[in-house]
Amino acid sequence: MNDAWSGGRGETPRILLIESHGPCAPVDAGLRRDATAQARAGYPVLMYLVEDGCLLARPGTDEELDRFEAAGGRLAVDRFSLVQRGIGHLPLRPRAKVSDMDELAGWITGPDVRAVWH
C-alpha cells in the first residue's frame, strides 16, 4: 500500500475515499465513479471499504470498483467489518488489502491527504 501513498508535503495530494455503503444501498456508485476518475487523472487514490461497504470487496460485486482498480486505484478493506458480516473467510478481490482502523487513522492524519467518508 505504501507505493500508492509515498511522498510528503507539497506534492500531489493523496485521496482517501471511505465507502460504508454496500451494493444494496439506495444510493448510486457516485463515490466509486469519482475514485475512478481521480485514479485515471493520475492521483494516488485509496478506497477503504468499511461497514456494509466491505461487501463490495468480494470479486464480481461491482463493475465500478473493477474500473477503479484497472485505473491504478488501491483498495483496502476493514477486517472488523468483514468478520462482523461473517465473510472474513471468503475470497476477496485479488488486490484488496485487509486492514484495521488504526491503519486507516494513520492514513487520514497523514500529510497532504484529502479524505471523504461516504
JSON list of C-alpha atoms in Angstrom, two decimals:
[
{"chain": "A", "resi": 1, "resn": "MET", "atom": "CA", "xyz": [0.00, 0.00, 0.00]},
{"chain": "A", "resi": 2, "resn": "ASN", "atom": "CA", "xyz": [2.90, 2.36, 0.64]},
{"chain": "A", "resi": 3, "resn": "ASP", "atom": "CA", "xyz": [3.70, 2.76, -3.06]},
{"chain": "A", "resi": 4, "resn": "ALA", "atom": "CA", "xyz": [0.33, 4.45, -3.62]},
{"chain": "A", "resi": 5, "resn": "TRP", "atom": "CA", "xyz": [0.90, 6.65, -0.58]},
{"chain": "A", "resi": 6, "resn": "SER", "atom": "CA", "xyz": [4.51, 7.74, -0.99]},
{"chain": "A", "resi": 7, "resn": "GLY", "atom": "CA", "xyz": [5.57, 11.34, -0.94]},
{"chain": "A", "resi": 8, "resn": "GLY", "atom": "CA", "xyz": [5.39, 14.17, 1.53]},
{"chain": "A", "resi": 9, "resn": "ARG", "atom": "CA", "xyz": [4.18, 17.71, 1.98]},
{"chain": "A", "resi": 10, "resn": "GLY", "atom": "CA", "xyz": [3.89, 19.89, -1.07]},
{"chain": "A", "resi": 11, "resn": "GLU", "atom": "CA", "xyz": [3.44, 17.03, -3.51]},
{"chain": "A", "resi": 12, "resn": "THR", "atom": "CA", "xyz": [0.29, 15.81, -5.23]},
{"chain": "A", "resi": 13, "resn": "PRO", "atom": "CA", "xyz": [-2.50, 15.36, -2.67]},
{"chain": "A", "resi": 14, "resn": "ARG", "atom": "CA", "xyz": [-3.33, 11.78, -1.83]},
{"chain": "A", "resi": 15, "resn": "ILE", "atom": "CA", "xyz": [-7.02, 10.94, -1.96]},
{"chain": "A", "resi": 16, "resn": "LEU", "atom": "CA", "xyz": [-8.62, 8.65, 0.62]},
{"chain": "A", "resi": 17, "resn": "LEU", "atom": "CA", "xyz": [-12.23, 7.68, -0.05]},
{"chain": "A", "resi": 18, "resn": "ILE", "atom": "CA", "xyz": [-14.04, 5.69, 2.63]},
{"chain": "A", "resi": 19, "resn": "GLU", "atom": "CA", "xyz": [-17.08, 3.73, 1.41]},
{"chain": "A", "resi": 20, "resn": "SER", "atom": "CA", "xyz": [-19.50, 2.47, 4.05]},
{"chain": "A", "resi": 21, "resn": "HIS", "atom": "CA", "xyz": [-22.43, 1.78, 1.70]},
{"chain": "A", "resi": 22, "resn": "GLY", "atom": "CA", "xyz": [-22.86, -1.71, 0.32]},
{"chain": "A", "resi": 23, "resn": "PRO", "atom": "CA", "xyz": [-24.13, -2.95, -3.03]},
{"chain": "A", "resi": 24, "resn": "CYS", "atom": "CA", "xyz": [-27.77, -2.91, -1.89]},
{"chain": "A", "resi": 25, "resn": "ALA", "atom": "CA", "xyz": [-27.81, 0.66, -0.56]},
{"chain": "A", "resi": 26, "resn": "PRO", "atom": "CA", "xyz": [-30.35, 3.01, -2.17]},
{"chain": "A", "resi": 27, "resn": "VAL", "atom": "CA", "xyz": [-27.53, 5.20, -3.46]},
{"chain": "A", "resi": 28, "resn": "ASP", "atom": "CA", "xyz": [-25.60, 5.04, -6.68]},
{"chain": "A", "resi": 29, "resn": "ALA", "atom": "CA", "xyz": [-21.91, 4.33, -7.15]},
{"chain": "A", "resi": 30, "resn": "GLY", "atom": "CA", "xyz": [-21.03, 8.04, -7.30]},
{"chain": "A", "resi": 31, "resn": "LEU", "atom": "CA", "xyz": [-18.14, 7.84, -4.85]},
{"chain": "A", "resi": 32, "resn": "ARG", "atom": "CA", "xyz": [-16.68, 4.87, -6.70]},
{"chain": "A", "resi": 33, "resn": "ARG", "atom": "CA", "xyz": [-17.04, 6.71, -10.04]},
{"chain": "A", "resi": 34, "resn": "ASP", "atom": "CA", "xyz": [-15.27, 9.73, -8.53]},
{"chain": "A", "resi": 35, "resn": "ALA", "atom": "CA", "xyz": [-12.50, 7.44, -7.28]},
{"chain": "A", "resi": 36, "resn": "THR", "atom": "CA", "xyz": [-12.06, 6.00, -10.77]},
{"chain": "A", "resi": 37, "resn": "ALA", "atom": "CA", "xyz": [-11.90, 9.47, -12.33]},
{"chain": "A", "resi": 38, "resn": "GLN", "atom": "CA", "xyz": [-9.26, 10.60, -9.83]},
{"chain": "A", "resi": 39, "resn": "ALA", "atom": "CA", "xyz": [-7.16, 7.47, -10.38]},
{"chain": "A", "resi": 40, "resn": "ARG", "atom": "CA", "xyz": [-7.36, 7.94, -14.16]},
{"chain": "A", "resi": 41, "resn": "ALA", "atom": "CA", "xyz": [-6.22, 11.54, -13.68]},
{"chain": "A", "resi": 42, "resn": "GLY", "atom": "CA", "xyz": [-3.06, 10.23, -12.04]},
{"chain": "A", "resi": 43, "resn": "TYR", "atom": "CA", "xyz": [-3.82, 10.92, -8.38]},
{"chain": "A", "resi": 44, "resn": "PRO", "atom": "CA", "xyz": [-2.81, 8.32, -5.79]},
{"chain": "A", "resi": 45, "resn": "VAL", "atom": "CA", "xyz": [-6.22, 7.10, -4.60]},
{"chain": "A", "resi": 46, "resn": "LEU", "atom": "CA", "xyz": [-7.04, 4.64, -1.84]},
{"chain": "A", "resi": 47, "resn": "MET", "atom": "CA", "xyz": [-10.58, 3.44, -1.25]},
{"chain": "A", "resi": 48, "resn": "TYR", "atom": "CA", "xyz": [-11.25, 1.96, 2.18]},
{"chain": "A", "resi": 49, "resn": "LEU", "atom": "CA", "xyz": [-14.30, -0.32, 2.41]},
{"chain": "A", "resi": 50, "resn": "VAL", "atom": "CA", "xyz": [-15.91, -0.35, 5.85]},
{"chain": "A", "resi": 51, "resn": "GLU", "atom": "CA", "xyz": [-19.25, -1.42, 7.36]},
{"chain": "A", "resi": 52, "resn": "ASP", "atom": "CA", "xyz": [-21.55, -2.64, 4.52]},
{"chain": "A", "resi": 53, "resn": "GLY", "atom": "CA", "xyz": [-19.03, -1.32, 2.01]},
{"chain": "A", "resi": 54, "resn": "CYS", "atom": "CA", "xyz": [-16.84, -4.34, 2.78]},
{"chain": "A", "resi": 55, "resn": "LEU", "atom": "CA", "xyz": [-19.35, -6.46, 0.83]},
{"chain": "A", "resi": 56, "resn": "LEU", "atom": "CA", "xyz": [-18.01, -4.79, -2.32]},
{"chain": "A", "resi": 57, "resn": "ALA", "atom": "CA", "xyz": [-14.62, -6.42, -1.70]},
{"chain": "A", "resi": 58, "resn": "ARG", "atom": "CA", "xyz": [-15.96, -9.74, -2.98]},
{"chain": "A", "resi": 59, "resn": "PRO", "atom": "CA", "xyz": [-14.95, -10.47, -6.59]},
{"chain": "A", "resi": 60, "resn": "GLY", "atom": "CA", "xyz": [-17.51, -9.59, -9.22]},
{"chain": "A", "resi": 61, "resn": "THR", "atom": "CA", "xyz": [-19.70, -7.43, -6.99]},
{"chain": "A", "resi": 62, "resn": "ASP", "atom": "CA", "xyz": [-19.11, -4.01, -8.51]},
{"chain": "A", "resi": 63, "resn": "GLU", "atom": "CA", "xyz": [-18.05, -3.05, -12.03]},
{"chain": "A", "resi": 64, "resn": "GLU", "atom": "CA", "xyz": [-17.04, 0.45, -10.94]},
{"chain": "A", "resi": 65, "resn": "LEU", "atom": "CA", "xyz": [-14.53, -0.99, -8.46]},
{"chain": "A", "resi": 66, "resn": "ASP", "atom": "CA", "xyz": [-13.19, -3.14, -11.32]},
{"chain": "A", "resi": 67, "resn": "ARG", "atom": "CA", "xyz": [-12.62, 0.07, -13.32]},
{"chain": "A", "resi": 68, "resn": "PHE", "atom": "CA", "xyz": [-11.14, 1.80, -10.26]},
{"chain": "A", "resi": 69, "resn": "GLU", "atom": "CA", "xyz": [-8.55, -0.95, -9.76]},
{"chain": "A", "resi": 70, "resn": "ALA", "atom": "CA", "xyz": [-7.79, -1.08, -13.50]},
{"chain": "A", "resi": 71, "resn": "ALA", "atom": "CA", "xyz": [-7.08, 2.68, -13.36]},
{"chain": "A", "resi": 72, "resn": "GLY", "atom": "CA", "xyz": [-4.47, 2.12, -10.63]},
{"chain": "A", "resi": 73, "resn": "GLY", "atom": "CA", "xyz": [-6.62, 2.76, -7.57]},
{"chain": "A", "resi": 74, "resn": "ARG", "atom": "CA", "xyz": [-5.76, 0.90, -4.38]},
{"chain": "A", "resi": 75, "resn": "LEU", "atom": "CA", "xyz": [-8.32, -0.93, -2.27]},
{"chain": "A", "resi": 76, "resn": "ALA", "atom": "CA", "xyz": [-8.29, -1.66, 1.47]},
{"chain": "A", "resi": 77, "resn": "VAL", "atom": "CA", "xyz": [-10.97, -3.49, 3.45]},
{"chain": "A", "resi": 78, "resn": "ASP", "atom": "CA", "xyz": [-11.77, -3.22, 7.14]},
{"chain": "A", "resi": 79, "resn": "ARG", "atom": "CA", "xyz": [-11.05, -6.51, 8.90]},
{"chain": "A", "resi": 80, "resn": "PHE", "atom": "CA", "xyz": [-13.64, -5.98, 11.66]},
{"chain": "A", "resi": 81, "resn": "SER", "atom": "CA", "xyz": [-16.40, -5.26, 9.11]},
{"chain": "A", "resi": 82, "resn": "LEU", "atom": "CA", "xyz": [-15.59, -8.48, 7.23]},
{"chain": "A", "resi": 83, "resn": "VAL", "atom": "CA", "xyz": [-15.70, -10.57, 10.40]},
{"chain": "A", "resi": 84, "resn": "GLN", "atom": "CA", "xyz": [-18.82, -8.84, 11.71]},
{"chain": "A", "resi": 85, "resn": "ARG", "atom": "CA", "xyz": [-20.67, -9.73, 8.49]},
{"chain": "A", "resi": 86, "resn": "GLY", "atom": "CA", "xyz": [-19.43, -13.31, 8.51]},
{"chain": "A", "resi": 87, "resn": "ILE", "atom": "CA", "xyz": [-17.39, -13.04, 5.31]},
{"chain": "A", "resi": 88, "resn": "GLY", "atom": "CA", "xyz": [-13.88, -12.77, 6.73]},
{"chain": "A", "resi": 89, "resn": "HIS", "atom": "CA", "xyz": [-13.04, -16.26, 5.50]},
{"chain": "A", "resi": 90, "resn": "LEU", "atom": "CA", "xyz": [-14.30, -15.77, 1.92]},
{"chain": "A", "resi": 91, "resn": "PRO", "atom": "CA", "xyz": [-12.08, -14.78, -1.04]},
{"chain": "A", "resi": 92, "resn": "LEU", "atom": "CA", "xyz": [-11.73, -11.07, -1.75]},
{"chain": "A", "resi": 93, "resn": "ARG", "atom": "CA", "xyz": [-10.65, -9.14, -4.83]},
{"chain": "A", "resi": 94, "resn": "PRO", "atom": "CA", "xyz": [-7.07, -10.24, -5.57]},
{"chain": "A", "resi": 95, "resn": "ARG", "atom": "CA", "xyz": [-5.50, -6.83, -4.91]},
{"chain": "A", "resi": 96, "resn": "ALA", "atom": "CA", "xyz": [-7.61, -5.89, -1.87]},
{"chain": "A", "resi": 97, "resn": "LYS", "atom": "CA", "xyz": [-5.61, -5.39, 1.33]},
{"chain": "A", "resi": 98, "resn": "VAL", "atom": "CA", "xyz": [-7.29, -6.32, 4.61]},
{"chain": "A", "resi": 99, "resn": "SER", "atom": "CA", "xyz": [-6.60, -3.58, 7.11]},
{"chain": "A", "resi": 100, "resn": "ASP", "atom": "CA", "xyz": [-7.59, -2.28, 10.55]},
{"chain": "A", "resi": 101, "resn": "MET", "atom": "CA", "xyz": [-8.92, 1.04, 11.83]},
{"chain": "A", "resi": 102, "resn": "ASP", "atom": "CA", "xyz": [-5.56, 2.02, 13.31]},
{"chain": "A", "resi": 103, "resn": "GLU", "atom": "CA", "xyz": [-4.05, 1.94, 9.82]},
{"chain": "A", "resi": 104, "resn": "LEU", "atom": "CA", "xyz": [-6.98, 3.98, 8.49]},
{"chain": "A", "resi": 105, "resn": "ALA", "atom": "CA", "xyz": [-6.42, 6.54, 11.26]},
{"chain": "A", "resi": 106, "resn": "GLY", "atom": "CA", "xyz": [-2.79, 6.84, 10.19]},
{"chain": "A", "resi": 107, "resn": "TRP", "atom": "CA", "xyz": [-3.79, 7.43, 6.57]},
{"chain": "A", "resi": 108, "resn": "ILE", "atom": "CA", "xyz": [-6.42, 10.05, 7.46]},
{"chain": "A", "resi": 109, "resn": "THR", "atom": "CA", "xyz": [-3.97, 12.06, 9.54]},
{"chain": "A", "resi": 110, "resn": "GLY", "atom": "CA", "xyz": [-1.12, 11.79, 7.03]},
{"chain": "A", "resi": 111, "resn": "PRO", "atom": "CA", "xyz": [0.30, 14.85, 5.26]},
{"chain": "A", "resi": 112, "resn": "ASP", "atom": "CA", "xyz": [-1.41, 16.05, 2.08]},
{"chain": "A", "resi": 113, "resn": "VAL", "atom": "CA", "xyz": [-4.33, 13.61, 2.41]},
{"chain": "A", "resi": 114, "resn": "ARG", "atom": "CA", "xyz": [-7.81, 14.59, 1.31]},
{"chain": "A", "resi": 115, "resn": "ALA", "atom": "CA", "xyz": [-10.38, 12.25, 2.84]},
{"chain": "A", "resi": 116, "resn": "VAL", "atom": "CA", "xyz": [-14.09, 11.77, 2.15]},
{"chain": "A", "resi": 117, "resn": "TRP", "atom": "CA", "xyz": [-16.26, 9.39, 4.17]},
{"chain": "A", "resi": 118, "resn": "HIS", "atom": "CA", "xyz": [-19.43, 8.17, 2.41]}
]
